[in-house]
């Protein structure tokens, strides 16, 4: 048995595409290399632009809408500086992580997902810790995106209500029905077998993200012109308007919101695994894709966040397009919020596909002879194409969407949930594991200048993560004091 075949027998092995049978893994059996890569897996077709689309879909998510509020808590000085620092750190660590896609050097064994990379370089307990953090964070992102999508759908209804009945009408409504609608859509979208087949969804989602970001930017500029100048202050919301304790909690939560706005490291390896075989190497393409995406998103973040704060100052809403800092033109708000919903449909899949694949591969290794796990039903889609429906995949993914939807109904706090997710995932997945794997890969001597600098970076980001987590938890606790499950309306 070859080393590659032995690898497929390992219980912890979790390739992205689980529908392959033994014959599919061997080019010699299936007739050459036009269909399969050198490791026997289906040939990858991803490019710089599809990888960039995946990253933009993951990065310019609902987090962009909370940035005006985040800058409002930190002020004109600290807000943009913190955002710029997060972008620099995220790009730098993403280059470290991209180098870890292959074990050893550019010609080494491919690591198909984040856990594979950690297993190759660090091993032991760190693999389990990485998996727990990564998949818990992916689960949390699904909840956060369900909340965000429902709030945007609700905002469309309220926008039309305000237009018909006036701005003073409360137009209260519950977000619960809209969470159910989003959940039903995701049940169907989740049946797309694997990451490599959602490239078209990522491109649509990326276009939508630019649509609503541009709308928010345009409305912010219009509001600044109407105000006759910029609002806000150098230090953000001042003590007196809020208590000193609230100032601390909100500032820490703002760090979490900004961290969430840059979170894509947890799916970076999975995105890189869609890039077609070298030359050039996958790492070079991924680094270019990361640079293009982060420069683009940081420019949008700066413009949207800063213009939102300039337009509303200390009263900047937690969600720029659904907090009703803007009321008119109501149709433009409807278009922007519809774009958010479409984007989040795609972003949900970008983040959840690695989790889906992990569970399905674990089940295949645990019960290799199970008919329920292995059985496929071939359904005609077009005269020339058929869809292979796996019963386990359908049941498990449907159950996952149902659970995340129910939890979203119980905790519909957009800003606090976004801040908590950003805080929990930033240090371990964006900084710690990439730094540690890079040190092992490059054999950087302990206590050398480079080693010390990398450790200082990691420790500084750990402090930020702990602080942001505390601030976000404090915000959720405050919200829970007045919230009534399934009853509270907006």
mmCIF file of C-alpha atoms in Angstrom, residues 64-200:
data_model
loop_
_atom_site.group_PDB
_atom_site.id
_atom_site.type_symbol
_atom_site.label_atom_id
_atom_site.label_comp_id
_atom_site.label_asym_id
_atom_site.label_seq_id
_atom_site.Cartn_x
_atom_site.Cartn_y
_atom_site.Cartn_z
ATOM 1 C CA UNK A 64 -18.172 45.909 7.282
ATOM 2 C CA UNK A 65 -21.515 47.265 8.467
ATOM 3 C CA UNK A 66 -20.376 47.472 12.094
ATOM 4 C CA UNK A 67 -17.174 49.387 11.355
ATOM 5 C CA UNK A 68 -18.732 52.876 11.619
ATOM 6 C CA UNK A 69 -19.879 51.935 15.121
ATOM 7 C CA UNK A 70 -16.443 50.462 15.931
ATOM 8 C CA UNK A 71 -14.630 53.621 14.812
ATOM 9 C CA UNK A 72 -17.175 55.604 16.814
ATOM 10 C CA UNK A 73 -16.054 53.838 19.982
ATOM 11 C CA UNK A 74 -12.340 54.387 19.270
ATOM 12 C CA UNK A 75 -12.388 57.809 17.595
ATOM 13 C CA UNK A 76 -10.729 59.372 14.566
ATOM 14 C CA UNK A 77 -7.201 58.541 15.728
ATOM 15 C CA UNK A 78 -7.360 55.021 17.161
ATOM 16 C CA UNK A 79 -10.146 53.716 14.868
ATOM 17 C CA UNK A 80 -8.360 53.934 11.478
ATOM 18 C CA UNK A 81 -4.993 53.032 13.057
ATOM 19 C CA UNK A 82 -6.399 49.837 14.614
ATOM 20 C CA UNK A 83 -8.074 48.900 11.328
ATOM 21 C CA UNK A 84 -4.825 49.392 9.403
ATOM 22 C CA UNK A 85 -2.858 47.334 11.943
ATOM 23 C CA UNK A 86 -5.343 44.461 11.697
ATOM 24 C CA UNK A 87 -5.047 44.489 7.907
ATOM 25 C CA UNK A 88 -1.231 44.395 8.044
ATOM 26 C CA UNK A 89 -1.148 41.591 10.614
ATOM 27 C CA UNK A 90 -3.764 39.578 8.698
ATOM 28 C CA UNK A 91 -1.880 39.888 5.412
ATOM 29 C CA UNK A 92 1.478 39.012 6.972
ATOM 30 C CA UNK A 93 0.185 35.931 8.779
ATOM 31 C CA UNK A 94 -1.772 34.844 5.686
ATOM 32 C CA UNK A 95 1.538 34.729 3.772
ATOM 33 C CA UNK A 96 2.995 32.532 6.516
ATOM 34 C CA UNK A 97 -0.012 30.232 6.352
ATOM 35 C CA UNK A 98 0.101 30.071 2.538
ATOM 36 C CA UNK A 99 3.661 28.729 2.763
ATOM 37 C CA UNK A 100 2.390 25.910 4.978
ATOM 38 C CA UNK A 101 -0.007 24.542 2.341
ATOM 39 C CA UNK A 102 2.650 22.052 1.287
ATOM 40 C CA UNK A 103 4.788 20.211 3.806
ATOM 41 C CA UNK A 104 8.480 20.970 3.586
ATOM 42 C CA UNK A 105 8.906 22.905 0.335
ATOM 43 C CA UNK A 106 6.954 23.953 -2.774
ATOM 44 C CA UNK A 107 7.029 20.366 -4.064
ATOM 45 C CA UNK A 108 6.009 18.753 -0.779
ATOM 46 C CA UNK A 109 2.837 16.907 0.143
ATOM 47 C CA UNK A 110 -0.352 18.954 -0.052
ATOM 48 C CA UNK A 111 -2.240 19.763 3.147
ATOM 49 C CA UNK A 112 -5.880 19.755 2.104
ATOM 50 C CA UNK A 113 -7.219 21.742 5.049
ATOM 51 C CA UNK A 114 -6.108 23.758 8.074
ATOM 52 C CA UNK A 115 -5.978 20.737 10.397
ATOM 53 C CA UNK A 116 -3.846 18.808 7.908
ATOM 54 C CA UNK A 117 -1.308 21.637 7.948
ATOM 55 C CA UNK A 118 -1.209 21.724 11.751
ATOM 56 C CA UNK A 119 -0.845 17.934 11.808
ATOM 57 C CA UNK A 120 2.100 18.097 9.385
ATOM 58 C CA UNK A 121 4.029 20.783 11.253
ATOM 59 C CA UNK A 122 2.958 20.710 14.916
ATOM 60 C CA UNK A 123 1.097 17.460 15.584
ATOM 61 C CA UNK A 124 -0.108 16.210 18.961
ATOM 62 C CA UNK A 125 -2.607 18.101 21.083
ATOM 63 C CA UNK A 126 -2.328 21.216 18.917
ATOM 64 C CA UNK A 127 -4.142 19.432 16.077
ATOM 65 C CA UNK A 128 -7.181 18.780 18.263
ATOM 66 C CA UNK A 129 -7.041 22.293 19.682
ATOM 67 C CA UNK A 130 -6.905 23.747 16.176
ATOM 68 C CA UNK A 131 -9.839 21.631 15.013
ATOM 69 C CA UNK A 132 -11.941 22.559 18.038
ATOM 70 C CA UNK A 133 -11.278 26.291 17.618
ATOM 71 C CA UNK A 134 -11.649 26.293 13.839
ATOM 72 C CA UNK A 135 -14.875 24.338 13.640
ATOM 73 C CA UNK A 136 -16.422 26.052 16.658
ATOM 74 C CA UNK A 137 -15.649 29.360 14.969
ATOM 75 C CA UNK A 138 -17.145 28.186 11.685
ATOM 76 C CA UNK A 139 -20.258 27.117 13.593
ATOM 77 C CA UNK A 140 -20.382 30.551 15.204
ATOM 78 C CA UNK A 141 -19.954 32.328 11.870
ATOM 79 C CA UNK A 142 -22.982 30.430 10.538
ATOM 80 C CA UNK A 143 -24.986 31.801 13.464
ATOM 81 C CA UNK A 144 -23.642 35.322 12.973
ATOM 82 C CA UNK A 145 -24.457 35.315 9.269
ATOM 83 C CA UNK A 146 -27.968 34.010 9.910
ATOM 84 C CA UNK A 147 -28.554 36.895 12.329
ATOM 85 C CA UNK A 148 -27.117 39.443 9.894
ATOM 86 C CA UNK A 149 -29.161 38.162 6.944
ATOM 87 C CA UNK A 150 -32.400 38.210 8.938
ATOM 88 C CA UNK A 151 -31.748 41.765 10.136
ATOM 89 C CA UNK A 152 -31.193 42.888 6.535
ATOM 90 C CA UNK A 153 -34.412 41.209 5.390
ATOM 91 C CA UNK A 154 -36.219 42.824 8.304
ATOM 92 C CA UNK A 155 -34.681 46.187 7.356
ATOM 93 C CA UNK A 156 -36.272 45.968 3.899
ATOM 94 C CA UNK A 157 -39.681 45.544 5.493
ATOM 95 C CA UNK A 158 -39.099 48.379 7.968
ATOM 96 C CA UNK A 159 -37.699 50.674 5.272
ATOM 97 C CA UNK A 160 -40.895 50.315 3.252
ATOM 98 C CA UNK A 161 -42.957 50.786 6.426
ATOM 99 C CA UNK A 162 -41.119 54.026 7.264
ATOM 100 C CA UNK A 163 -41.669 55.246 3.701
ATOM 101 C CA UNK A 164 -45.417 54.597 3.909
ATOM 102 C CA UNK A 165 -46.146 55.573 7.531
ATOM 103 C CA UNK A 166 -43.412 58.086 8.366
ATOM 104 C CA UNK A 167 -40.144 57.932 10.291
ATOM 105 C CA UNK A 168 -41.821 58.351 13.670
ATOM 106 C CA UNK A 169 -43.778 55.118 13.321
ATOM 107 C CA UNK A 170 -41.908 52.372 15.260
ATOM 108 C CA UNK A 171 -42.613 49.758 12.529
ATOM 109 C CA UNK A 172 -41.684 46.983 14.960
ATOM 110 C CA UNK A 173 -41.336 43.453 13.606
ATOM 111 C CA UNK A 174 -39.702 40.199 14.627
ATOM 112 C CA UNK A 175 -36.616 38.828 12.877
ATOM 113 C CA UNK A 176 -37.579 35.194 13.593
ATOM 114 C CA UNK A 177 -39.555 34.551 10.347
ATOM 115 C CA UNK A 178 -36.658 35.922 8.304
ATOM 116 C CA UNK A 179 -34.176 33.631 10.038
ATOM 117 C CA UNK A 180 -36.388 30.704 9.071
ATOM 118 C CA UNK A 181 -36.479 31.887 5.431
ATOM 119 C CA UNK A 182 -32.678 32.204 5.356
ATOM 120 C CA UNK A 183 -32.335 28.775 6.959
ATOM 121 C CA UNK A 184 -34.551 27.147 4.324
ATOM 122 C CA UNK A 185 -32.457 28.695 1.535
ATOM 123 C CA UNK A 186 -29.239 27.458 3.176
ATOM 124 C CA UNK A 187 -30.617 23.925 3.475
ATOM 125 C CA UNK A 188 -30.795 23.783 -0.312
ATOM 126 C CA UNK A 189 -27.496 25.613 -0.917
ATOM 127 C CA UNK A 190 -25.701 23.339 1.556
ATOM 128 C CA UNK A 191 -26.286 20.357 -0.719
ATOM 129 C CA UNK A 192 -23.530 21.654 -3.048
ATOM 130 C CA UNK A 193 -21.020 18.815 -2.522
ATOM 131 C CA UNK A 194 -17.752 20.644 -1.841
ATOM 132 C CA UNK A 195 -15.735 23.862 -1.813
ATOM 133 C CA UNK A 196 -14.455 23.605 -5.382
ATOM 134 C CA UNK A 197 -18.015 23.705 -6.740
ATOM 135 C CA UNK A 198 -19.096 26.973 -5.095
ATOM 136 C CA UNK A 199 -16.750 29.268 -7.071
ATOM 137 C CA UNK A 200 -19.705 30.778 -8.960
#
